[in-house]
XYZ file of C-alpha atoms in Angstrom:
769
model
C 100.949 84.091 125.948
C 103.470 82.480 123.584
C 101.581 83.853 120.571
C 103.254 87.210 121.327
C 106.558 85.757 120.163
C 105.222 83.766 117.234
C 105.585 86.547 114.668
C 109.251 87.076 115.498
C 109.948 83.344 115.307
C 108.219 82.989 111.947
C 110.080 86.007 110.577
C 113.383 84.470 111.654
C 112.527 81.148 110.026
C 111.347 82.932 106.884
C 114.752 84.575 106.645
C 116.467 81.202 106.369
C 115.359 80.952 102.761
C 113.418 78.715 100.402
C 112.823 75.081 101.164
C 111.981 75.602 104.820
C 108.484 74.687 105.962
C 107.061 75.295 109.422
C 104.165 73.514 111.092
C 102.595 75.557 113.879
C 100.401 73.700 116.368
C 98.114 75.541 118.701
C 94.666 75.597 120.237
C 91.421 76.859 118.779
C 91.590 79.926 116.533
C 95.368 80.089 116.067
C 94.898 79.634 112.326
C 93.175 83.000 111.979
C 96.110 84.737 113.674
C 98.772 83.025 111.567
C 96.825 83.722 108.374
C 96.704 87.396 109.332
C 100.476 87.375 109.978
C 101.087 86.233 106.427
C 100.426 89.786 105.234
C 103.787 90.863 106.650
C 105.817 87.618 106.779
C 107.959 86.868 103.698
C 107.616 83.358 102.256
C 104.344 83.032 104.129
C 103.392 79.956 102.124
C 105.907 77.972 104.154
C 103.749 78.228 107.305
C 101.175 75.501 107.961
C 98.805 75.852 110.913
C 97.409 72.882 112.799
C 94.735 73.766 115.350
C 93.365 71.462 118.005
C 90.693 71.729 120.636
C 86.898 71.995 120.691
C 85.322 71.744 117.249
C 88.704 71.772 115.527
C 89.921 69.608 112.654
C 92.762 67.484 114.051
C 95.487 66.196 111.703
C 93.614 67.610 108.735
C 91.172 64.691 108.744
C 88.087 66.873 108.500
C 86.732 65.268 111.671
C 85.568 67.732 114.306
C 85.926 66.861 117.941
C 83.100 67.076 120.433
C 82.992 70.343 122.288
C 83.632 68.626 125.631
C 86.572 66.541 124.388
C 89.711 68.260 125.667
C 92.301 65.666 124.728
C 94.775 64.290 124.748
C 95.282 65.296 121.121
C 98.257 63.490 119.597
C 100.056 66.124 117.531
C 103.243 64.282 116.555
C 104.055 60.593 116.873
C 107.130 59.325 115.054
C 110.409 57.557 115.752
C 111.845 60.696 117.373
C 109.142 61.988 119.701
C 105.488 61.832 120.648
C 103.837 65.137 121.555
C 100.312 65.319 122.934
C 98.164 68.213 124.092
C 95.424 68.521 126.692
C 93.149 71.563 126.656
C 92.590 73.113 130.066
C 89.404 75.106 130.626
C 88.603 77.491 133.451
C 86.123 76.127 135.965
C 83.173 78.024 137.357
C 83.760 80.601 140.065
C 82.098 80.094 143.434
C 81.844 83.863 143.727
C 78.660 85.351 142.349
C 80.246 88.378 140.678
C 80.337 87.831 136.898
C 83.779 89.384 136.572
C 85.231 86.621 138.772
C 84.357 83.977 136.192
C 85.925 83.225 132.812
C 84.121 82.267 129.636
C 85.314 78.708 128.990
C 84.492 78.950 125.280
C 86.661 81.996 124.647
C 90.000 81.011 123.066
C 91.924 83.456 125.256
C 90.754 81.585 128.360
C 91.828 78.148 127.167
C 95.183 76.833 128.312
C 97.190 73.812 127.198
C 99.222 71.037 128.815
C 101.852 69.543 126.506
C 103.283 66.062 127.042
C 106.566 65.222 125.320
C 107.560 61.543 125.323
C 110.782 60.204 123.843
C 110.909 56.553 122.666
C 112.308 53.921 124.963
C 115.969 53.039 124.798
C 116.372 49.431 123.677
C 118.375 47.092 125.870
C 121.924 46.084 124.931
C 122.255 43.211 122.449
C 123.867 40.076 123.913
C 125.710 38.151 121.169
C 126.371 35.201 123.517
C 122.653 34.651 124.082
C 122.123 34.923 120.320
C 124.770 32.260 119.669
C 123.249 29.938 122.261
C 119.952 30.153 120.385
C 121.604 29.109 117.150
C 122.022 32.482 115.482
C 125.052 33.326 113.391
C 126.370 36.945 113.200
C 124.721 38.775 110.323
C 121.582 40.649 109.239
C 119.394 38.794 111.775
C 121.209 40.567 114.591
C 120.050 43.873 113.114
C 116.459 42.674 112.792
C 116.371 41.679 116.437
C 117.749 45.079 117.460
C 114.955 46.694 115.443
C 112.414 44.668 117.434
C 111.621 41.985 114.845
C 111.665 38.233 115.601
C 113.824 35.952 113.411
C 114.194 32.177 112.869
C 117.211 30.449 114.363
C 119.892 29.325 111.906
C 120.529 26.042 113.709
C 117.303 25.228 115.519
C 113.664 25.122 114.524
C 112.673 27.968 116.810
C 111.790 31.651 116.558
C 114.095 34.040 118.395
C 112.405 37.099 119.838
C 114.080 40.414 120.708
C 113.414 39.844 124.411
C 115.520 36.648 124.191
C 118.728 38.490 123.251
C 118.256 42.093 124.424
C 118.743 43.453 127.906
C 115.953 45.323 129.635
C 114.769 48.468 127.861
C 114.930 51.870 129.528
C 111.713 53.921 129.311
C 112.112 57.124 127.330
C 112.236 60.413 129.231
C 108.967 62.315 129.611
C 108.501 66.079 129.892
C 105.325 67.909 130.903
C 104.750 71.591 130.160
C 102.022 72.941 132.445
C 100.252 76.249 131.948
C 97.622 76.740 134.638
C 97.084 80.527 134.574
C 94.349 80.950 137.197
C 92.789 79.185 140.197
C 89.770 78.537 137.978
C 91.955 76.457 135.623
C 93.397 74.632 138.626
C 89.995 73.110 139.319
C 90.059 71.276 136.017
C 93.765 70.457 136.218
C 93.159 68.476 139.404
C 90.521 66.363 137.646
C 92.207 65.672 134.279
C 91.892 61.913 133.811
C 94.425 61.832 130.970
C 97.250 62.582 133.411
C 96.583 59.604 135.715
C 99.039 57.302 133.851
C 101.823 59.782 134.627
C 101.264 59.849 138.397
C 103.355 57.915 140.941
C 101.812 56.318 144.005
C 101.573 58.015 147.387
C 105.075 56.768 148.289
C 106.534 58.310 145.140
C 106.923 54.959 143.352
C 105.866 54.431 139.765
C 102.951 52.049 139.606
C 102.871 49.140 137.187
C 101.665 50.370 133.832
C 102.387 53.998 134.733
C 104.923 56.216 133.045
C 107.843 57.934 134.758
C 107.889 61.724 134.346
C 111.411 63.154 134.534
C 110.772 66.905 134.242
C 107.776 69.189 134.744
C 108.051 72.796 133.575
C 105.503 75.031 135.287
C 104.443 78.195 133.440
C 101.819 78.783 136.102
C 102.116 82.000 138.153
C 103.062 81.990 141.828
C 99.462 82.796 142.801
C 98.619 79.282 141.598
C 101.784 77.294 142.362
C 101.898 78.520 145.972
C 98.521 77.004 146.791
C 98.397 73.764 148.763
C 96.151 72.203 146.095
C 98.707 72.790 143.350
C 101.624 71.556 145.443
C 99.735 68.408 146.389
C 99.189 67.830 142.681
C 102.933 68.370 142.031
C 103.766 65.642 144.543
C 101.960 63.091 142.345
C 104.933 63.061 139.959
C 107.231 61.416 142.479
C 110.927 62.149 141.896
C 110.382 64.314 138.802
C 112.397 67.517 138.709
C 110.283 70.682 138.637
C 111.271 73.918 136.906
C 109.250 76.915 138.043
C 109.181 79.168 134.968
C 106.067 81.230 135.628
C 106.850 84.948 135.555
C 110.201 84.755 137.363
C 110.876 88.404 138.223
C 114.619 87.856 138.510
C 114.848 86.881 134.848
C 112.525 89.638 133.638
C 114.728 92.450 134.879
C 118.148 91.020 134.046
C 119.316 91.760 130.474
C 120.086 88.600 128.559
C 122.690 90.061 126.174
C 125.897 91.083 127.859
C 127.138 93.166 124.929
C 124.010 95.307 124.728
C 123.944 95.885 128.481
C 127.645 96.758 128.432
C 126.981 99.456 125.836
C 124.136 100.811 127.983
C 126.310 100.957 131.100
C 129.105 102.727 129.192
C 126.753 105.292 127.723
C 125.277 105.926 131.166
C 128.763 106.611 132.513
C 129.489 108.997 129.649
C 126.238 110.970 129.754
C 123.621 109.977 132.355
C 121.340 112.825 131.231
C 120.662 111.240 127.821
C 121.365 107.670 128.920
C 119.803 107.283 132.375
C 120.348 104.235 134.532
C 118.232 101.323 133.276
C 115.490 100.038 135.502
C 117.382 96.881 136.465
C 117.457 95.786 140.024
C 120.798 95.841 141.795
C 122.885 92.725 142.346
C 122.122 92.984 146.039
C 118.385 93.060 145.326
C 118.694 90.129 142.979
C 120.669 88.174 145.566
C 117.949 88.775 148.139
C 115.302 87.729 145.647
C 117.243 84.580 144.768
C 117.586 83.706 148.441
C 113.881 84.253 148.904
C 113.115 81.876 146.050
C 115.283 79.169 147.555
C 113.639 79.616 150.933
C 110.188 79.319 149.402
C 111.257 76.148 147.601
C 112.369 74.674 150.924
C 108.896 75.371 152.247
C 107.243 73.271 149.553
C 105.017 70.413 150.577
C 106.927 67.180 151.381
C 106.994 64.602 148.609
C 107.736 67.029 145.770
C 110.894 66.262 143.791
C 113.759 68.682 143.257
C 112.385 72.113 142.459
C 114.397 74.944 140.891
C 113.605 78.425 139.686
C 114.038 78.879 135.935
C 117.034 80.902 134.813
C 118.189 82.081 131.422
C 119.973 79.271 129.525
C 119.102 76.633 132.124
C 118.974 73.264 130.350
C 117.421 69.864 130.928
C 119.126 67.055 129.003
C 117.105 64.117 127.653
C 119.781 62.633 125.422
C 122.243 61.078 125.902
C 120.555 59.208 128.703
C 123.732 59.300 130.818
C 123.331 63.094 131.053
C 119.619 63.012 131.923
C 118.766 65.916 134.217
C 119.347 69.604 134.861
C 122.401 71.395 133.511
C 123.319 74.812 134.941
C 126.707 75.094 133.240
C 125.513 77.556 130.593
C 123.938 80.030 133.016
C 126.256 83.041 132.617
C 127.892 84.840 135.465
C 126.586 88.302 136.292
C 128.873 91.255 135.726
C 128.515 94.428 137.765
C 128.554 97.941 136.389
C 131.882 98.718 138.122
C 133.607 95.959 136.142
C 132.182 97.328 132.882
C 133.362 100.874 133.639
C 136.819 99.672 134.671
C 137.093 97.946 131.289
C 136.000 101.159 129.545
C 138.564 103.322 131.360
C 141.255 100.792 130.570
C 140.398 100.814 126.858
C 139.766 104.582 126.530
C 141.439 106.451 129.434
C 140.364 109.837 128.088
C 136.696 108.888 128.481
C 136.897 109.948 132.140
C 137.582 113.544 131.106
C 134.900 113.301 128.429
C 132.324 112.261 131.024
C 133.349 115.135 133.276
C 133.085 117.629 130.418
C 129.608 116.431 129.483
C 128.373 116.675 133.044
C 129.753 120.225 133.226
C 127.730 121.139 130.154
C 124.589 120.607 132.224
C 125.980 122.513 135.176
C 126.816 125.477 132.939
C 130.534 125.468 133.615
C 131.514 125.314 129.971
C 130.831 127.886 127.324
C 128.707 126.434 124.544
C 128.818 129.278 122.050
C 131.181 127.579 119.636
C 134.442 128.355 121.401
C 136.899 125.607 122.259
C 136.501 123.956 125.631
C 139.385 123.025 127.889
C 138.860 119.468 126.760
C 139.336 120.415 123.140
C 142.328 122.557 123.993
C 143.952 119.584 125.696
C 143.260 117.508 122.577
C 141.351 114.866 124.466
C 139.088 115.019 121.437
C 139.582 116.343 117.956
C 138.173 119.767 117.225
C 134.660 119.590 115.856
C 133.314 122.005 113.243
C 130.368 123.273 115.300
C 128.400 126.172 113.976
C 127.108 128.834 116.406
C 124.065 127.665 118.342
C 120.799 128.394 116.624
C 118.385 130.620 118.433
C 116.341 128.913 121.130
C 112.841 128.179 119.807
C 110.025 129.976 121.595
C 108.485 126.634 122.549
C 111.466 125.922 124.839
C 111.007 129.077 126.865
C 110.397 128.283 130.542
C 110.247 124.584 129.729
C 110.369 122.144 132.639
C 111.675 118.572 132.825
C 108.192 117.139 133.245
C 106.838 118.539 129.975
C 107.941 115.898 127.483
C 110.622 113.271 126.978
C 111.460 111.093 123.967
C 112.588 107.577 124.878
C 114.042 105.462 122.066
C 113.093 101.844 122.720
C 114.394 100.553 119.403
C 116.755 102.202 116.909
C 117.622 99.381 114.508
C 115.989 98.204 111.309
C 114.725 94.914 109.930
C 115.317 92.622 112.916
C 116.543 92.878 116.512
C 120.229 92.583 117.297
C 122.101 92.383 120.577
C 122.822 96.125 120.348
C 119.702 97.615 118.786
C 116.079 96.554 118.970
C 113.648 97.383 116.165
C 111.635 100.580 115.878
C 109.710 101.991 118.824
C 109.600 105.481 120.322
C 107.950 106.261 123.657
C 106.702 109.842 124.005
C 106.517 110.463 127.740
C 104.145 113.288 128.679
C 104.526 112.468 132.380
C 101.347 113.306 134.309
C 99.420 113.721 131.037
C 100.078 110.211 129.765
C 102.176 108.863 126.916
C 102.175 107.733 123.283
C 104.016 105.114 121.259
C 105.257 105.790 117.749
C 105.724 102.335 116.217
C 105.869 99.242 118.359
C 108.366 96.708 117.066
C 109.021 93.291 118.550
C 110.387 93.485 122.097
C 108.943 96.909 122.885
C 107.606 95.746 126.240
C 110.959 94.243 127.150
C 112.646 97.547 126.357
C 110.167 99.418 128.547
C 111.067 97.072 131.390
C 114.778 97.618 130.815
C 114.306 101.374 130.835
C 111.766 101.774 133.643
C 111.804 98.449 135.522
C 108.880 96.035 135.743
C 106.601 98.260 137.800
C 107.598 101.348 135.826
C 106.848 99.559 132.552
C 103.390 98.649 133.816
C 102.797 102.300 134.670
C 104.046 103.366 131.233
C 101.728 100.927 129.452
C 98.790 101.867 131.639
C 99.353 105.552 130.866
C 99.277 105.130 127.079
C 96.869 107.470 125.303
C 97.478 106.391 121.722
C 99.709 104.130 119.635
C 100.630 105.198 116.112
C 102.048 102.706 113.583
C 103.825 103.935 110.473
C 103.426 100.959 108.088
C 102.821 97.217 107.886
C 106.444 95.998 107.925
C 106.936 93.667 110.882
C 109.830 95.537 112.498
C 107.409 98.381 113.260
C 104.399 96.648 114.857
C 104.926 93.040 116.038
C 105.195 94.173 119.667
C 101.789 95.825 119.517
C 99.552 92.930 120.597
C 101.631 92.319 123.728
C 101.355 95.962 124.767
C 97.600 96.072 124.138
C 96.939 92.833 126.020
C 99.002 93.977 129.002
C 97.190 97.310 129.154
C 93.843 95.523 129.014
C 94.927 93.314 131.917
C 96.317 96.197 133.975
C 93.148 98.269 133.632
C 90.694 95.431 134.170
C 88.090 96.596 136.653
C 89.200 100.210 136.317
C 87.033 102.668 134.355
C 88.861 103.497 131.125
C 88.419 103.946 127.409
C 89.741 101.534 124.748
C 93.184 102.531 123.505
C 93.218 104.171 120.086
C 95.585 102.558 117.577
C 96.291 104.599 114.451
C 97.892 102.599 111.655
C 97.732 101.393 108.042
C 94.525 99.588 107.233
C 96.329 96.252 106.631
C 97.196 96.201 110.331
C 93.538 95.991 111.332
C 93.201 92.499 109.882
C 96.018 91.238 112.117
C 94.605 92.917 115.211
C 91.091 91.636 114.493
C 92.469 88.097 114.193
C 94.373 88.445 117.438
C 91.280 89.640 119.238
C 89.705 86.242 118.546
C 92.324 84.876 120.955
C 92.576 87.668 123.484
C 90.836 90.942 124.231
C 93.031 93.852 123.119
C 90.645 96.566 124.307
C 91.389 98.934 121.418
C 89.813 101.028 118.699
C 91.465 101.125 115.290
C 91.771 104.201 113.113
C 93.198 104.150 109.612
C 96.143 106.521 109.161
C 94.450 108.002 106.118
C 91.707 109.346 108.367
C 94.299 111.376 110.269
C 95.847 113.117 107.273
C 95.476 116.881 107.124
C 92.976 116.716 104.256
C 90.834 114.106 106.014
C 90.853 115.983 109.307
C 89.780 119.160 107.555
C 86.940 117.236 105.920
C 85.760 115.888 109.259
C 86.130 119.243 110.988
C 84.061 120.941 108.294
C 81.187 118.538 108.862
C 78.325 120.022 110.815
C 77.221 116.814 112.472
C 76.954 113.065 112.057
C 73.871 113.432 109.853
C 75.955 114.810 107.032
C 78.059 111.697 106.990
C 75.000 109.486 107.156
C 73.625 111.384 104.197
C 76.873 110.836 102.351
C 76.703 107.159 103.220
C 73.307 106.993 101.533
C 74.874 108.423 98.403
C 73.092 111.776 98.380
C 76.003 114.089 99.151
C 79.511 113.003 98.277
C 82.295 115.521 98.172
C 84.520 115.285 95.104
C 87.651 114.694 97.180
C 85.894 111.708 98.775
C 85.450 110.160 95.331
C 89.180 110.143 94.665
C 91.507 107.853 96.553
C 94.083 110.459 97.527
C 96.444 107.908 99.098
C 99.801 108.078 97.376
C 100.190 104.295 97.416
C 96.630 103.033 97.073
C 96.355 99.738 95.247
C 93.404 98.525 93.227
C 91.501 99.997 90.329
C 88.220 101.683 89.570
C 86.775 98.198 89.207
C 87.094 97.889 92.993
C 83.879 98.361 94.927
C 83.614 102.034 95.759
C 81.948 101.458 99.088
C 84.724 99.116 100.215
C 87.526 101.462 99.298
C 89.307 103.260 102.117
C 88.068 106.790 102.441
C 84.559 105.982 101.247
C 81.681 107.782 102.997
C 80.833 104.520 104.778
C 84.292 104.281 106.310
C 84.354 107.992 107.059
C 81.127 107.676 109.011
C 82.539 104.739 110.982
C 85.743 106.666 111.706
C 84.001 109.806 112.965
C 83.333 108.673 116.570
C 86.892 107.336 116.896
C 88.262 110.629 115.586
C 86.219 112.443 118.191
C 87.671 110.164 120.853
C 91.164 110.817 119.524
C 90.618 114.551 119.659
C 89.525 114.260 123.286
C 92.527 112.058 124.151
C 94.943 114.495 122.534
C 93.421 117.443 124.358
C 93.739 115.657 127.711
C 97.375 114.865 126.894
C 98.138 118.507 126.150
C 98.401 117.911 122.413
C 96.839 120.018 119.704
C 97.097 117.663 116.737
C 98.256 114.282 115.491
C 98.561 114.390 111.714
C 99.674 111.530 109.465
C 101.179 112.185 106.041
C 102.097 109.776 103.205
C 105.780 108.967 102.636
C 107.713 107.035 99.991
C 108.440 103.538 101.254
C 105.739 100.905 100.727
C 101.961 100.939 100.178
C 100.192 102.698 103.049
C 103.391 104.098 104.623
C 103.117 107.269 106.712
C 104.996 109.738 108.846
C 103.438 111.662 111.718
C 103.360 115.146 113.237
C 102.703 115.698 116.950
C 101.977 119.286 117.949
C 101.619 120.308 121.593
C 99.053 122.856 122.663
C 100.123 126.375 123.528
C 100.721 127.041 127.214
C 100.720 130.069 129.494
C 103.861 130.731 131.524
C 104.019 132.165 135.020
C 103.791 135.773 133.833
C 100.823 135.134 131.537
C 102.762 134.925 128.283
C 101.536 132.486 125.648
C 104.234 129.966 124.736
C 103.756 128.032 121.479
C 103.682 124.259 121.735
C 106.548 122.058 120.607
C 106.349 120.036 117.397
C 107.742 116.536 116.824
C 107.896 114.942 113.381
C 108.649 111.241 112.906
C 109.469 110.159 109.378
C 108.745 106.448 109.689
C 110.572 104.628 106.870
C 110.942 106.752 103.776
C 112.953 108.324 101.028
C 113.252 112.119 101.284
C 110.014 113.468 99.844
C 108.095 116.786 99.601
C 105.415 115.610 102.034
C 108.026 115.029 104.734
C 109.760 118.350 104.118
C 106.434 120.179 104.318
C 105.368 118.383 107.474
C 108.749 119.079 109.141
C 108.659 122.798 108.533
C 109.576 124.574 111.776
C 109.623 121.374 113.821
C 111.262 121.351 117.230
C 112.499 117.781 116.694
C 112.651 115.707 113.535
C 113.172 111.994 114.169
C 114.359 110.726 110.806
C 115.325 107.275 109.634
C 118.947 106.960 108.444
C 119.178 103.332 107.417
C 122.263 103.636 105.222
C 125.558 105.487 105.188
C 126.109 108.090 102.494
C 128.149 105.775 100.241
C 125.182 103.389 99.891
C 122.877 105.809 98.109
C 121.934 103.279 95.400
C 120.840 100.744 98.011
C 118.883 103.402 99.868
C 117.033 104.307 96.666
C 116.380 100.662 95.799
C 114.867 99.943 99.220
C 113.116 103.289 99.707
C 115.199 104.324 102.703
C 117.370 107.355 103.462
C 121.057 107.940 104.005
C 122.464 109.885 106.930
C 123.184 112.954 104.832
C 119.745 112.911 103.214
C 118.072 112.827 106.619
C 120.093 115.795 107.845
C 119.337 117.710 104.636
C 115.587 117.207 105.172
C 115.974 118.826 108.575
C 118.036 121.692 107.181
C 115.597 122.413 104.357
C 112.681 122.409 106.812
C 114.243 124.717 109.375
C 114.154 121.999 112.059
C 115.733 122.882 115.415
C 117.063 119.383 116.223
C 117.386 116.212 114.140
C 117.699 112.775 115.738
C 118.697 109.909 113.450
C 117.399 106.378 113.997
C 116.457 103.102 112.218
C 120.039 102.156 111.392
C 120.874 99.094 109.360
C 122.048 96.239 111.569
C 125.272 96.259 109.569
C 126.167 99.117 111.935
C 125.773 97.217 115.226
C 127.047 99.848 117.661
C 127.308 103.179 115.868
C 126.490 104.096 112.260
C 128.944 105.565 109.813
C 128.382 109.315 109.596
C 130.077 112.535 108.508
C 129.730 114.983 111.390
C 130.744 117.988 109.317
C 127.122 118.621 108.288
C 125.504 117.549 111.554
C 125.599 120.777 113.543
C 122.039 120.309 114.868
C 121.952 116.514 114.813
C 122.502 113.533 117.088
C 122.237 109.775 116.616
C 119.909 107.658 118.723
C 120.721 104.587 120.795
C 118.398 102.118 122.447
C 117.033 103.452 125.776
C 118.322 106.948 125.006
C 116.040 109.517 126.666
C 115.897 113.058 125.326
C 114.128 115.509 127.597
C 112.620 118.603 126.004
C 114.692 120.731 128.365
C 117.941 119.137 127.129
C 117.445 119.775 123.405
C 119.875 122.732 123.287
C 122.720 120.426 124.359
C 121.797 117.464 122.176
C 124.252 118.041 119.269
C 127.131 118.601 121.721
C 127.035 114.935 122.651
C 127.922 113.693 119.169
C 131.723 114.135 119.311
C 131.823 112.415 122.705
C 129.950 109.465 121.231
C 132.460 109.426 118.405
C 135.238 109.212 120.987
C 133.626 106.303 122.819
C 133.147 104.299 119.623
C 136.307 105.386 117.822
C 137.487 101.797 117.353
C 134.086 100.222 116.819
C 132.879 101.399 113.431
C 132.861 97.834 112.074
C 130.515 94.905 112.512
C 131.087 92.861 115.654
C 130.422 89.225 114.813
C 131.459 87.785 118.191
C 129.058 85.442 119.914
C 127.785 86.964 123.108
C 124.809 85.673 125.010
C 126.025 86.121 128.559
C 123.885 87.855 131.136
C 124.881 91.074 132.779
C 123.388 93.071 135.570
C 124.076 96.798 135.438
C 124.026 97.554 139.164
C 123.418 101.238 138.831
């Protein structure tokens, strides 16, 4: 499970700079995953992987362990800490159905217990005892404190540390338990390596045993609620237990107060584009918290203090005087009403702005370019809006359950407390959904937008995931989404999810699948370009591709690597090059599956096109199928274009021609043109100009540099058909005509916040909406 977060951690450490090395310990095939990550992690040479478990080389000795030896493996043992690991395998199911059992040799089914032991605290040195044994103050005192015997200065005797030191205090011990299923519980109950850490039946530590001070349980409630597990917990005597396995209260509460405050404010301003997040109410959370306490009271007698994990809960090991739980850093929860009261106090005119925006949807305000009452009253400055463009035919008779664009991440490079990294959820409602890019934290954003159950439904409904390029801020959330979908649909008839992305991504996904089943089919973006699709469509049947594979019939365009950024030379093996007849033949069945998936989702095409950013970087076109309205008229389908990361380029302009919505990156403000060129990104003005030159109906800007934490710098004078995106912003197809009208209201809300906010802010907030 923790491997989902490993990429983000390594990227953060890589950003620290040169001279930093990281040792990553983990079970079984972790090395393959980390090696695959190195393709998109800067300074990848700093990462050293140490695997342990069956048939693994421990400590780099070259000695393989017996398959049945599950530990303990001593990972670290120095003057600071000793860390050991015990591999936990699933036992055999008593039920005959094969699906009830787990393959104990599969890395994904192995779990780990970690034991963290701090060194003992030496007893206090007694100078009077030292003097009575003939020792004079000096270096010998230090030697005794280090545990070394010395000879007396006045007597012919050896003085041992125990002669002059008080009793030592055993070092604190922490256990981290991950017992994911009842099948793992069977082995947990029989692990001999844990016997030295058990107390006796009366809760007393036996002679020769070790005192455990804290046990953190990552195990789910389905395991921890069993009488067998609780009886096992009681073996640790007075140890404090932290139940950290899938605590629903923490999942649905946002951890960053500042980001949640922005979301609550935007929801107050315009609930149509910024709907209420899927957080539970304070009342619901209070009930849940009470329920957790009640369940803890019902635990089996003999178990030490048990608490539910909370964000920023601490357990102190040093100094020893502070040993134990510390709840002082758990932030207070702030309700939505408090946030809105603060907003109205800071910007009193925002109340009228909210009213005006809501009236836009009710049709009480003219939207043909004339001044509104709000503008007349100078609540806002007059905006240079051009007359509304004609309504595209695709929006005729559109309903609210046709399509919605949900921005899950609108920042670049790395997550911040205001903007997560790139991810766009295309909600087709009853017809399913798609993801365009899947940066780190995508699943968390789905939960914030739709709630836990709603996020599960969204993931289960996915038809396809499209990834623009190999940079980590666009795909490191992908494995988590795929694994969750595989789990949700287990036992339900379904097809593997199709992932379309740059070919470098396949290596990472293949490595991850050694650890956990992702239940996916991979398709190189180059096989979904317009030229490639035409080539496949023109093929009569699979035999033609097999014939090409045998070298008898090879089209000229197949001989030329048409990718704009292809690396390599003609010395490279032709048959291993992307786009070779061999790869085309392998891609054909997946393309057929994609075509079927798109048809079922009401989509006509998904076309990738090369853009100017990095090798194997693409943008994408989504075109909906035509539909018949109630009177039998054919209505053309909408068209969405997503630029990915890019400089303005002819391929993007061509692909965007006549688009209903262009989602374009705008990483930099207009004054940073040189930096945008150097890093192959676009400025705000350049993005808008691409839309104008392509005849796009609406342009939505995203992928802002994190130097603009709340709102980017922009010149609204040339943004008559444009809006800027925020995290969790939801744009329904039916609301597109009003989209640009929101921009001046956003400018009002953030009028004093066009600079970087460096304040520390990690408090929790609950938006009780």
